Tab-separated table of C-alpha atoms in Angstrom:
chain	number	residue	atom	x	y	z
V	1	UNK	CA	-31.306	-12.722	-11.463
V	2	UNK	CA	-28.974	-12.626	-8.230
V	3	UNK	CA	-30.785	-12.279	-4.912
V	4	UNK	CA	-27.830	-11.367	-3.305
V	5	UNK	CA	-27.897	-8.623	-0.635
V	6	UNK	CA	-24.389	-7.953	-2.625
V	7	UNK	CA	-26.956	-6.399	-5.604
V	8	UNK	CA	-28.744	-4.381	-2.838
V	9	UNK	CA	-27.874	-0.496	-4.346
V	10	UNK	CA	-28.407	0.400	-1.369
V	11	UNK	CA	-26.052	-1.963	0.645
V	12	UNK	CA	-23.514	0.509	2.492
V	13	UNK	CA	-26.187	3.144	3.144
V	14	UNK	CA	-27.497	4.458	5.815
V	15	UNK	CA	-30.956	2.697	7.440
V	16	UNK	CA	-33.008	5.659	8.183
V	17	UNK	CA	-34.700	6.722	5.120
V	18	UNK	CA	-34.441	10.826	4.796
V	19	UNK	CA	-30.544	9.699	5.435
V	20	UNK	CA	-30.415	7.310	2.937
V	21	UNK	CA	-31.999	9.403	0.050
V	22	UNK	CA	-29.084	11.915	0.893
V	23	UNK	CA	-26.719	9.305	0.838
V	24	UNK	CA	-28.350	7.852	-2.408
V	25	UNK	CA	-28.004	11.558	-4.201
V	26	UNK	CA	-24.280	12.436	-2.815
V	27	UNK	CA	-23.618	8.912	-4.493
V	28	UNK	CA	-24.424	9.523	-8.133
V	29	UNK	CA	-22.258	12.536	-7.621
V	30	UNK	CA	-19.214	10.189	-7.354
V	31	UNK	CA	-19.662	6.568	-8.055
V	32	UNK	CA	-19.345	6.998	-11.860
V	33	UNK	CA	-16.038	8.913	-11.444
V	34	UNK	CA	-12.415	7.363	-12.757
V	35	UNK	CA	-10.560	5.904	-10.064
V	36	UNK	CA	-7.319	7.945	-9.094
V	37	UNK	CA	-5.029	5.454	-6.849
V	38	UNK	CA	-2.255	6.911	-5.599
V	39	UNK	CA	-0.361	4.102	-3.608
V	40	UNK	CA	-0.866	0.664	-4.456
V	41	UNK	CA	1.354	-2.793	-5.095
V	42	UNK	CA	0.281	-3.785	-8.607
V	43	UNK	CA	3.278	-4.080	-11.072
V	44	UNK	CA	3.712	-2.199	-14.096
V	45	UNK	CA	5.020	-4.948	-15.933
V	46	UNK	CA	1.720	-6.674	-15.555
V	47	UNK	CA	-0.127	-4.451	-17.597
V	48	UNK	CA	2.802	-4.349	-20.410
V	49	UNK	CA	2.713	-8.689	-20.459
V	50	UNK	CA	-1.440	-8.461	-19.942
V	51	UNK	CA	-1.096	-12.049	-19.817
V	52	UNK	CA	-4.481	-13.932	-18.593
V	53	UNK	CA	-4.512	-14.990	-15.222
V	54	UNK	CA	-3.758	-18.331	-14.468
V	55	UNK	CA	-6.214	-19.284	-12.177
V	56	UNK	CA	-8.790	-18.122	-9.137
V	57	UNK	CA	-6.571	-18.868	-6.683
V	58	UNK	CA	-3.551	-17.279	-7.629
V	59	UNK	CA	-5.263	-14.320	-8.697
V	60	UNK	CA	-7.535	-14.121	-5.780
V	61	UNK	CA	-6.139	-15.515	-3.030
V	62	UNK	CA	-2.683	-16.462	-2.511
V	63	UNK	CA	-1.441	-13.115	-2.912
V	64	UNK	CA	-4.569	-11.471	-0.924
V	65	UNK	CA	-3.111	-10.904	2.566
V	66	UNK	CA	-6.434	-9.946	3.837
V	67	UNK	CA	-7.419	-13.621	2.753
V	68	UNK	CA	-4.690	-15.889	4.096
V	69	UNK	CA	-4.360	-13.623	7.387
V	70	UNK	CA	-8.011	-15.285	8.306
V	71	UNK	CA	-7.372	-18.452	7.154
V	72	UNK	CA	-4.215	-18.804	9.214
V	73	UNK	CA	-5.521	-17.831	12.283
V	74	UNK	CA	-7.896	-20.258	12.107
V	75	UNK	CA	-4.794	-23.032	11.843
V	76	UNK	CA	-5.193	-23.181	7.973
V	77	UNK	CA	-0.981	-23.638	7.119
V	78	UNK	CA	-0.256	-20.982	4.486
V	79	UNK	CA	1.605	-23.108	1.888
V	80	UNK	CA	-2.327	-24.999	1.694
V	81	UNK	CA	-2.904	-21.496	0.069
V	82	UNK	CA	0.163	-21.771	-1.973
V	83	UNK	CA	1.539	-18.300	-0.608
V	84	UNK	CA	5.237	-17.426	-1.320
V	85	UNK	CA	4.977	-19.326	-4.445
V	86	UNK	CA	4.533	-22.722	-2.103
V	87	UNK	CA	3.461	-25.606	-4.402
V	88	UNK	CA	2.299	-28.395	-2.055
V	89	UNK	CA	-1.777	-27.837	-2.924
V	90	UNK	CA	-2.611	-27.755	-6.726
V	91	UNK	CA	-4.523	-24.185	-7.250
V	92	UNK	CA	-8.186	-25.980	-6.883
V	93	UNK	CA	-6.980	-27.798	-3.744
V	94	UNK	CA	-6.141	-24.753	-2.594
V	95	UNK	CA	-9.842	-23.158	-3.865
V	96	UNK	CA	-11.425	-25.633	-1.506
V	97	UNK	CA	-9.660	-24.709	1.273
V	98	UNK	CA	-10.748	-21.066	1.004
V	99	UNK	CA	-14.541	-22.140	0.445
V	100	UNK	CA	-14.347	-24.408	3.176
V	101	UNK	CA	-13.567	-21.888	5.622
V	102	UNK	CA	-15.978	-19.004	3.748
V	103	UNK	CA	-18.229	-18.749	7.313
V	104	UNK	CA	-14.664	-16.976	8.910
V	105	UNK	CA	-14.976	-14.113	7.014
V	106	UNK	CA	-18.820	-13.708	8.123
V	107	UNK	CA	-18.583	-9.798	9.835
V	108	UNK	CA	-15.392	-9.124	8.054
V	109	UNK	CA	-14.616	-5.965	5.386
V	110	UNK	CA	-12.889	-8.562	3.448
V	111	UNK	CA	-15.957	-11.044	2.975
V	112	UNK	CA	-17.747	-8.147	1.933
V	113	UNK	CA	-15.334	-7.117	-0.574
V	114	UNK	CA	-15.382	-10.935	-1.869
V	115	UNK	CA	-18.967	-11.039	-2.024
V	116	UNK	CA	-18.551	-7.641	-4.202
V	117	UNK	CA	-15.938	-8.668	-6.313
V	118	UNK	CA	-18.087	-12.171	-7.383
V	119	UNK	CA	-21.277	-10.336	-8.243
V	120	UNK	CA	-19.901	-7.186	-10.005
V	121	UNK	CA	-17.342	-8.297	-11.643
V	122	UNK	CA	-17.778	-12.174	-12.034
V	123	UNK	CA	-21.424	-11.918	-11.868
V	124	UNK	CA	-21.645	-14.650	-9.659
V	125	UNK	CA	-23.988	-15.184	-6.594
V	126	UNK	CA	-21.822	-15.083	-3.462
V	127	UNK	CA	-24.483	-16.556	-1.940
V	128	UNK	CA	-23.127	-19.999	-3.297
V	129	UNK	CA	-19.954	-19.495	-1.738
V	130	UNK	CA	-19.169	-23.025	0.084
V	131	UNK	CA	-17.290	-26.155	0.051
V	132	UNK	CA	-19.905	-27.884	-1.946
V	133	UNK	CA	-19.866	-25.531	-4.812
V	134	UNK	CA	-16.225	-25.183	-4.512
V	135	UNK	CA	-15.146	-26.624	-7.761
V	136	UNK	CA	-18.023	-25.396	-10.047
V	137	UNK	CA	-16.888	-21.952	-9.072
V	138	UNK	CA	-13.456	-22.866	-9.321
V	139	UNK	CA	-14.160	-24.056	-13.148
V	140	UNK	CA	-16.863	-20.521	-14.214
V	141	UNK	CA	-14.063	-18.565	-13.127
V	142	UNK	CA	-11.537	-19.961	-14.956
V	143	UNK	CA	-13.487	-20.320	-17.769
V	144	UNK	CA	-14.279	-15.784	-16.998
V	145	UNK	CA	-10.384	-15.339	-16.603
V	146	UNK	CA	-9.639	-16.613	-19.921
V	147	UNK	CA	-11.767	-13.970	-21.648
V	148	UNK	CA	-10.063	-11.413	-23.498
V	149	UNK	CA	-12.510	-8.544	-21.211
V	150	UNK	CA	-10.312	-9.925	-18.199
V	151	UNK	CA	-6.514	-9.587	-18.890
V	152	UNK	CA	-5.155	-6.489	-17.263
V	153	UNK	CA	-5.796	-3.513	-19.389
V	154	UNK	CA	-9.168	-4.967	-20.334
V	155	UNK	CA	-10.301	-4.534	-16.484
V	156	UNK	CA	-7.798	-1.038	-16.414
V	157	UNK	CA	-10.063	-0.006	-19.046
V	158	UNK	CA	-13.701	-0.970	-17.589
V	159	UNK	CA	-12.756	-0.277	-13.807
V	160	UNK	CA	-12.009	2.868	-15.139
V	161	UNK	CA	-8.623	3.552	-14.045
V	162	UNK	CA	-7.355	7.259	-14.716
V	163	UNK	CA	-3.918	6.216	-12.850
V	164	UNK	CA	-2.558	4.269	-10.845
V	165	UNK	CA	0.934	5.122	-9.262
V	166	UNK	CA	2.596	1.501	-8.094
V	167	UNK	CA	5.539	1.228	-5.556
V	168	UNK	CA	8.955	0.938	-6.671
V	169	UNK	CA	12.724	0.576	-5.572
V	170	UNK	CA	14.885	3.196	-6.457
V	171	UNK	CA	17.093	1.395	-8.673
V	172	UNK	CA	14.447	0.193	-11.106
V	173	UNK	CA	14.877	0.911	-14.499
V	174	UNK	CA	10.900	1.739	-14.980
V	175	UNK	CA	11.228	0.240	-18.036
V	176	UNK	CA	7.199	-0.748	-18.091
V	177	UNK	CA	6.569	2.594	-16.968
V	178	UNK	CA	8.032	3.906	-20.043
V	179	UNK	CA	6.479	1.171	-22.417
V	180	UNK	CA	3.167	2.280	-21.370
V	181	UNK	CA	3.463	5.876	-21.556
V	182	UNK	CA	4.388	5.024	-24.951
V	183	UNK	CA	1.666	3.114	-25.608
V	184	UNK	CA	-1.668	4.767	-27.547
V	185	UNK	CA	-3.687	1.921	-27.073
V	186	UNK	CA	-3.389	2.068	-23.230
V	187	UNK	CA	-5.221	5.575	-21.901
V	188	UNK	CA	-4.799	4.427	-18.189
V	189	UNK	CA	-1.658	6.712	-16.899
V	190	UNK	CA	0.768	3.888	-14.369
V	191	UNK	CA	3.075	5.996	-12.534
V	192	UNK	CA	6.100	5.006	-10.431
V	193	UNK	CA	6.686	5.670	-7.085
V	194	UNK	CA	9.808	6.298	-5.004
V	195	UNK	CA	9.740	4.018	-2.261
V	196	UNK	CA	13.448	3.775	-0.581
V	197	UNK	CA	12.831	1.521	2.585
V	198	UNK	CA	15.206	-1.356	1.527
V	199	UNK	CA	18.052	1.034	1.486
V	200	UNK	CA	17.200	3.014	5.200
V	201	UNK	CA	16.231	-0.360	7.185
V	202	UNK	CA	19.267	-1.600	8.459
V	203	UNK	CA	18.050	-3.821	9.999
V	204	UNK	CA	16.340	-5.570	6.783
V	205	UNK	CA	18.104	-8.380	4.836
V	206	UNK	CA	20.539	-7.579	2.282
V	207	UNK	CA	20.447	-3.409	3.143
V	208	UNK	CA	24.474	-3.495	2.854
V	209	UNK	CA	24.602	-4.909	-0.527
V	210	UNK	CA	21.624	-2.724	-1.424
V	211	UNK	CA	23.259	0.230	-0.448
V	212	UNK	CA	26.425	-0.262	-1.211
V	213	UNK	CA	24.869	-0.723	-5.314
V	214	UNK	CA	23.085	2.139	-4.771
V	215	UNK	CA	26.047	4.610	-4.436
V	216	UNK	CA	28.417	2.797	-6.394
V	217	UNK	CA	25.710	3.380	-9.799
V	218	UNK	CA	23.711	6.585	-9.001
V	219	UNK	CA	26.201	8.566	-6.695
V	220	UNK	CA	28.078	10.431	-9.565
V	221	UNK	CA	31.360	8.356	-8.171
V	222	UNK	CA	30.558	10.276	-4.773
V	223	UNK	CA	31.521	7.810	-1.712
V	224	UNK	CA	30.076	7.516	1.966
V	225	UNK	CA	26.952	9.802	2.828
V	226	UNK	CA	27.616	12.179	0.196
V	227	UNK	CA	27.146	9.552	-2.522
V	228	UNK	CA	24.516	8.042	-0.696
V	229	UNK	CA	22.383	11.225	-0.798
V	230	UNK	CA	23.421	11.833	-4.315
V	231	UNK	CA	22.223	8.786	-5.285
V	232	UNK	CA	18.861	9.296	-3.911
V	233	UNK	CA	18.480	13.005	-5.434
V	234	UNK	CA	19.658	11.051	-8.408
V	235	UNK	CA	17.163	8.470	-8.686
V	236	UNK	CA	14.414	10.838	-7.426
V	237	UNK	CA	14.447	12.947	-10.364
V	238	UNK	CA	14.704	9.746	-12.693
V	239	UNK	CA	11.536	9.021	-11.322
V	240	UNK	CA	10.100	12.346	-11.705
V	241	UNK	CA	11.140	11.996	-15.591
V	242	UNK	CA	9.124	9.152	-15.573
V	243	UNK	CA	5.851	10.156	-14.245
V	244	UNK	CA	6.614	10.295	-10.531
V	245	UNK	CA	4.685	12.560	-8.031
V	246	UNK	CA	5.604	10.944	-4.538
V	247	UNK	CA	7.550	9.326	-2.581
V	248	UNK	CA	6.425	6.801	0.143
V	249	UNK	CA	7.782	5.566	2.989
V	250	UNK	CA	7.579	2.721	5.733
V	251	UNK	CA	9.109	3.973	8.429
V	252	UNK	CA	9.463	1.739	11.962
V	253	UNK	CA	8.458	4.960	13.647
V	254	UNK	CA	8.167	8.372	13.705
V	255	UNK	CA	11.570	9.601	14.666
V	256	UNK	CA	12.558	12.375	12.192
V	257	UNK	CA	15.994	13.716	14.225
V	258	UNK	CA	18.824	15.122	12.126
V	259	UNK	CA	22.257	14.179	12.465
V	260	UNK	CA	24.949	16.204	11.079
V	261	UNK	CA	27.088	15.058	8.327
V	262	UNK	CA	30.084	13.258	10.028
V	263	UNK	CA	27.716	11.551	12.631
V	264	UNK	CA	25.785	10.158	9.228
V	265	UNK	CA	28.731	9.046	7.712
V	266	UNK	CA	30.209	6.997	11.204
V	267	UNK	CA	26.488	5.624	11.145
V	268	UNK	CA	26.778	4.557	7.078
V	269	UNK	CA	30.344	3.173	7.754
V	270	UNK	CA	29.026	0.800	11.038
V	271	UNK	CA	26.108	0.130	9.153
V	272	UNK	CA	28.149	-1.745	6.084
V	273	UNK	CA	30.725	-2.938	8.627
V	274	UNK	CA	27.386	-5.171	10.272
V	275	UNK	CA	28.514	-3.470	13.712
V	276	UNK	CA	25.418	-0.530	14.154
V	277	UNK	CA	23.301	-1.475	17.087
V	278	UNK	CA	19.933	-1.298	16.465
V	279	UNK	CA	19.247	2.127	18.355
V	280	UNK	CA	21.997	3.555	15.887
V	281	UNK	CA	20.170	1.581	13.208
V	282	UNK	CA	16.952	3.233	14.048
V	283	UNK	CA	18.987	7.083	14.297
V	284	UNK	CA	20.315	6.532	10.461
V	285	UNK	CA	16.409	5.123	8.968
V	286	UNK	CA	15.129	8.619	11.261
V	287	UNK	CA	17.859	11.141	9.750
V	288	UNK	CA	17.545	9.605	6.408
V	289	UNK	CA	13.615	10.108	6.789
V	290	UNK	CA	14.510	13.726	7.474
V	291	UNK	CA	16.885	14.582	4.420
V	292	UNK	CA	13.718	13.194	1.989
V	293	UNK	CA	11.777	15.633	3.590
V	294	UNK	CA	14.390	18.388	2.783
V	295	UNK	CA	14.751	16.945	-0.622
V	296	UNK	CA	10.825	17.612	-1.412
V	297	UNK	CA	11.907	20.872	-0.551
V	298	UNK	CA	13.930	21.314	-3.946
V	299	UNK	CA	12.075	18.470	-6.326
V	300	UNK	CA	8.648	18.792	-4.824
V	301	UNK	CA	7.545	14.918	-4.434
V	302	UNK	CA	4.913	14.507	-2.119
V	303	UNK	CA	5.868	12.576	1.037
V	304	UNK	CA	3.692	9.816	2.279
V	305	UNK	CA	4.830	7.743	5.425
V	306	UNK	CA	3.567	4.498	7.009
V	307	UNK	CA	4.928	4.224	9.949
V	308	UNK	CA	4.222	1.842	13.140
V	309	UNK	CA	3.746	-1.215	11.610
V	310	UNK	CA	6.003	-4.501	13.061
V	311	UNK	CA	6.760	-5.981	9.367
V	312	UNK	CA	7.116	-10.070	9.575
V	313	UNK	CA	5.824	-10.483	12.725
V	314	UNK	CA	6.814	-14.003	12.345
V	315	UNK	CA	10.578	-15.046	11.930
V	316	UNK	CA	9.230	-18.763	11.412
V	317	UNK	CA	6.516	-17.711	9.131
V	318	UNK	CA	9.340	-15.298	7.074
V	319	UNK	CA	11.700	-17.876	7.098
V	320	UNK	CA	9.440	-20.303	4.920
V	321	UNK	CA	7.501	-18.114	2.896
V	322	UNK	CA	9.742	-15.150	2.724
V	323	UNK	CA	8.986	-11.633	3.407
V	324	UNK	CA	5.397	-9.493	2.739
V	325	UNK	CA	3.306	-12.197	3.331
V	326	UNK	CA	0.610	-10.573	5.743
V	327	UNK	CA	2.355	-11.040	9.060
V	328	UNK	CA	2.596	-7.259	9.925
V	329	UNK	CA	1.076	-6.323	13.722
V	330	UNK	CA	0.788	-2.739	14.279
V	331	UNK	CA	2.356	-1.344	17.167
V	332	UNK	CA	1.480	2.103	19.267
V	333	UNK	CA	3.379	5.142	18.375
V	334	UNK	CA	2.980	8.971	18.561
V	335	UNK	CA	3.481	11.754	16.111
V	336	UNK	CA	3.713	14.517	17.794
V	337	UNK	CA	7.544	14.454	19.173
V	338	UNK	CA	8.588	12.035	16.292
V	339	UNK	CA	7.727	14.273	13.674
V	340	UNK	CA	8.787	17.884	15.462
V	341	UNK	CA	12.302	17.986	13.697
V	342	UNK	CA	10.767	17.473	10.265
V	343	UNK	CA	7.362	20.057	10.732
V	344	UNK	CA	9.668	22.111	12.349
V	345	UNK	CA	11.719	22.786	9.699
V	346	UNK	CA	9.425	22.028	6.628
V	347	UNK	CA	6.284	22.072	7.748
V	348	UNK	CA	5.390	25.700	6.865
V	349	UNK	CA	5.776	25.202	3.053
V	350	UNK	CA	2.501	25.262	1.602
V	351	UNK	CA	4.041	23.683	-1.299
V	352	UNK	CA	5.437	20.803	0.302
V	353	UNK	CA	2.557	18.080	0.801
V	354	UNK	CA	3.571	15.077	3.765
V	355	UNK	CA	0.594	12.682	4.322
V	356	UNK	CA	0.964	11.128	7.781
V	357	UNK	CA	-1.071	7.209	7.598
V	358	UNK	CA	-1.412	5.145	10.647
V	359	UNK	CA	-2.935	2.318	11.451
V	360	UNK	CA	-3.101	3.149	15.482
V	361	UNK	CA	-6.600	4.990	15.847
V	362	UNK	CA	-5.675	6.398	18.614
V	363	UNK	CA	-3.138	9.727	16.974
V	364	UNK	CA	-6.244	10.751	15.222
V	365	UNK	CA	-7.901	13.042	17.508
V	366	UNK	CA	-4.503	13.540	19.930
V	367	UNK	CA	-2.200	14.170	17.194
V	368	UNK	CA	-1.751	13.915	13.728
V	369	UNK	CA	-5.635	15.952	13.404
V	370	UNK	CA	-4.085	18.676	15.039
V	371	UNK	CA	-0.833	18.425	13.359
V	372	UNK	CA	-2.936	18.545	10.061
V	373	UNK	CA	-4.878	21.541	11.725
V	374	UNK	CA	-1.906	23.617	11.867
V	375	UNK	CA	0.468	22.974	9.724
V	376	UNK	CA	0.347	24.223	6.008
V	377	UNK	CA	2.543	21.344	4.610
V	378	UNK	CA	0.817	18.468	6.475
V	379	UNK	CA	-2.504	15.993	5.592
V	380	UNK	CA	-4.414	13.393	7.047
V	381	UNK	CA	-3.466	10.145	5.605
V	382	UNK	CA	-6.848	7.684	4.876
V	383	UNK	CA	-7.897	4.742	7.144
V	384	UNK	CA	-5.453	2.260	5.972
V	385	UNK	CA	-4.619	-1.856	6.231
V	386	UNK	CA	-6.488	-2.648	9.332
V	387	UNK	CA	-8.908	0.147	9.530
V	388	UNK	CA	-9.699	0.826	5.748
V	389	UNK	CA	-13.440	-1.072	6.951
V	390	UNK	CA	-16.234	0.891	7.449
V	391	UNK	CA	-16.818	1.488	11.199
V	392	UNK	CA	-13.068	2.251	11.156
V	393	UNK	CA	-14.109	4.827	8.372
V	394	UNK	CA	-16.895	6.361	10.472
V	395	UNK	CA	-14.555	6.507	13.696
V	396	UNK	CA	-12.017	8.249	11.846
V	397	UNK	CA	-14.427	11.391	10.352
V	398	UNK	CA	-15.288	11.643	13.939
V	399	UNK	CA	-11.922	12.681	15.422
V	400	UNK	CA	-10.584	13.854	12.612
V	401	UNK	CA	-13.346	16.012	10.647
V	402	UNK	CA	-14.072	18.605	13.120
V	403	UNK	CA	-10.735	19.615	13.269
V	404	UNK	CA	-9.712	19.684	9.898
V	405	UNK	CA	-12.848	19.786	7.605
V	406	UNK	CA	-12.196	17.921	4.402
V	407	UNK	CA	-9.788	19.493	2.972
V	408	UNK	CA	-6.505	18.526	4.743
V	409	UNK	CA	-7.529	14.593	3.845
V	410	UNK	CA	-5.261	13.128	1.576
V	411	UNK	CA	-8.512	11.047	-0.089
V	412	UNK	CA	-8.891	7.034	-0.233
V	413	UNK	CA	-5.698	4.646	-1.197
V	414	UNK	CA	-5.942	1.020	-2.348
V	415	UNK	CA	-2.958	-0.494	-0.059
């Protein structure tokens, strides 16, 4: 029987006990309940293949940014971890590495979510975490990962998964979305969701070619800004058809300003020319953030943004493990001006729903409470990336809560 403190019941709870027996009876009120995510990076196509996992490593930690974050700024080299598909460690070399280095995450939300993950689902003792143990663990877990009960759906189905909306381009075909709606034998509902940031970064690799396909298949032979925003009402409502109910976007900032239709179009034409300065790169990725709002307005998505977040930090680390790999810094910003233009206009629509997320505590109290507070349309997004931990958690019901209660909280996400 594990000795654990990980088996503790009471492990997250509060240590005064009249607290805790509150705590222990608002619990069984929830922690049997299915598990609604609504924004999240898992791929549709994985539950469609529900192939086994290969191994630990690539299952738990190469693509586990929380993980290899650590482990790099303690000097580990990511391609040791074999992120960005790097091959110089086999998978178990790899495993070692991470035990090795288990004391860094001593303190850390993501050592305690390890130390969950091994004794509820794995049941083993994450007390053994270490390098000596290293490759006994390695071998019990890939002897648990070949099991039938831990391919995909299998874990869909005992996690309890009601849905689980993923993050999609707008161009995909949703073709595993489909499959699985099809699919009696699946009751977990996957649903897509409109994510357009590779085609309003100009900035980002490739956006010309990106957006230049974009129009030239969904913009009903429309050209310029016209067929650009045709294109995205387009692919919007082929989303809806397939399950959709949101939208999300990264944004660099906040900046929701307008521009008028001809300034839009010199800003699209620059843009695909490779002559838009970044300032007028940042004006088109701010109007465009604008017309989605205004587009809610007719096919009632909800709007999620993530703004103020410095994606690939790194140009070297980028450059040899490609993009999404963990190197994102946030960066202060403010709501309050950014996001005038958009409230302004839309804000009063009690059927419109815009979630604002940040990862900068300090807009909580100062701004985007009291932008919840007042206006109909918008919602506090949930301690997320960097502050989805619990003192983070506790900081943020105490400048948020008293000015918005509970119900203008979007509830929990599983970034």
């Amino acid at each position: 029987m594990s000795t654990s403190h990980a088996a503790n019941p009471d492990r997250l709870l509060p240590a005064d006990p009249g607290t805790r027996d509150i705590a222990r009876r608002l619990l069984t009120h929830v922690e049997d309940l299915p598990i609604i995510s609504p924004h999240g990076h898992l791929e549709a196509s994985m539950f469609v293949k529900d192939e086994a996992f290969s191994d630990p490593t690539s299952l738990l930690i190469s693509p586990d940014h929380y993980l290899t974050r650590m482990l790099h700024s303690a000097g580990v080299d990511l391609a040791d971890l074999r992120v960005g598909g790097t091959e110089g460690k086999s998978p178990r070399e790899a495993w070692r590495v991470f035990t090795s280095n288990w004391d860094l995450y001593t303190g850390t939300a993501t050592g305690y979510w390890v130390e969950q993950e091994f004794e509820h689902v794995f049941g083993i003792n994450p007390d053994r975490i270490n390098a000596e143990n290293s490759d006994d663990i390695f071998d019990e877990l890939s002897e648990i990962l070949a099991k039938p009960d831990f391919r995909p759906r299998a874990l869909a189905e005992q996690f309890n998964l009601e849905i689980l909306a993923t993050t999609d381009d707008p161009l995909d075909d949703l073709k595993d979305h489909k499959a699985l709606a099809q699919d009696p034998t699946f009751s977990p509902r996957v649903l897509p969701t409109f994510r357009p940031d590779a085609y309003t970064k100009m900035y980002n690799s490739g956006w010309a070619e990106k957006t230049t396909k974009l129009i030239d298949v969904a913009g009903d032979g429309k050209a310029g800004w016209e067929g650009y925003l045709q294109a995205m009402r387009n692919r919007r409502q082929y989303f809806i058809e397939h399950g959709a109910t949101s939208a999300d976007h990264g944004m660099h900032d906040t900046d929701t300003t307008p521009l008028s239709h001809e300034d839009a179009q010199k800003l699209l034409d620059k843009g695909l020319a490779g002559t838009a300065t970044l300032a007028e790169m940042r004006a088109f990725e701010a109007n465009t953030t604008y017309r989605f709002a205004e587009m809610c307005q007719d096919d009632g998505l909800v709007m999620t943004i993530h703004p103020g977040v410095y994606r690939n930090h790194s140009a070297s680390a980028q450059k040899k493990f490609g993009a999404d790999i963990g190197a994102d810094i946030p960066f202060q910003l403010e709501f309050t001006n950014g996001l005038r233009p958009l409230l302004s206009d839309f804000g009063e629509n009690k059927d419109f729903h815009f979630v604002m997320f940040t990862i900068d505590e300090t807009v909580y109290s100062r701004e985007i409470a009291p932008l919840a507070g007042y206006y109909p349309a918008a919602y506090v997004g949930a301690p997320w990336w960097f502050i989805d931990e619990i003192d983070a958690m506790n900081r943020f019901r105490a400048s948020t809560t008293g000015t918005t209660g509970f119900s203008r909280y979007s509830g929990f996400i599983d970034d």
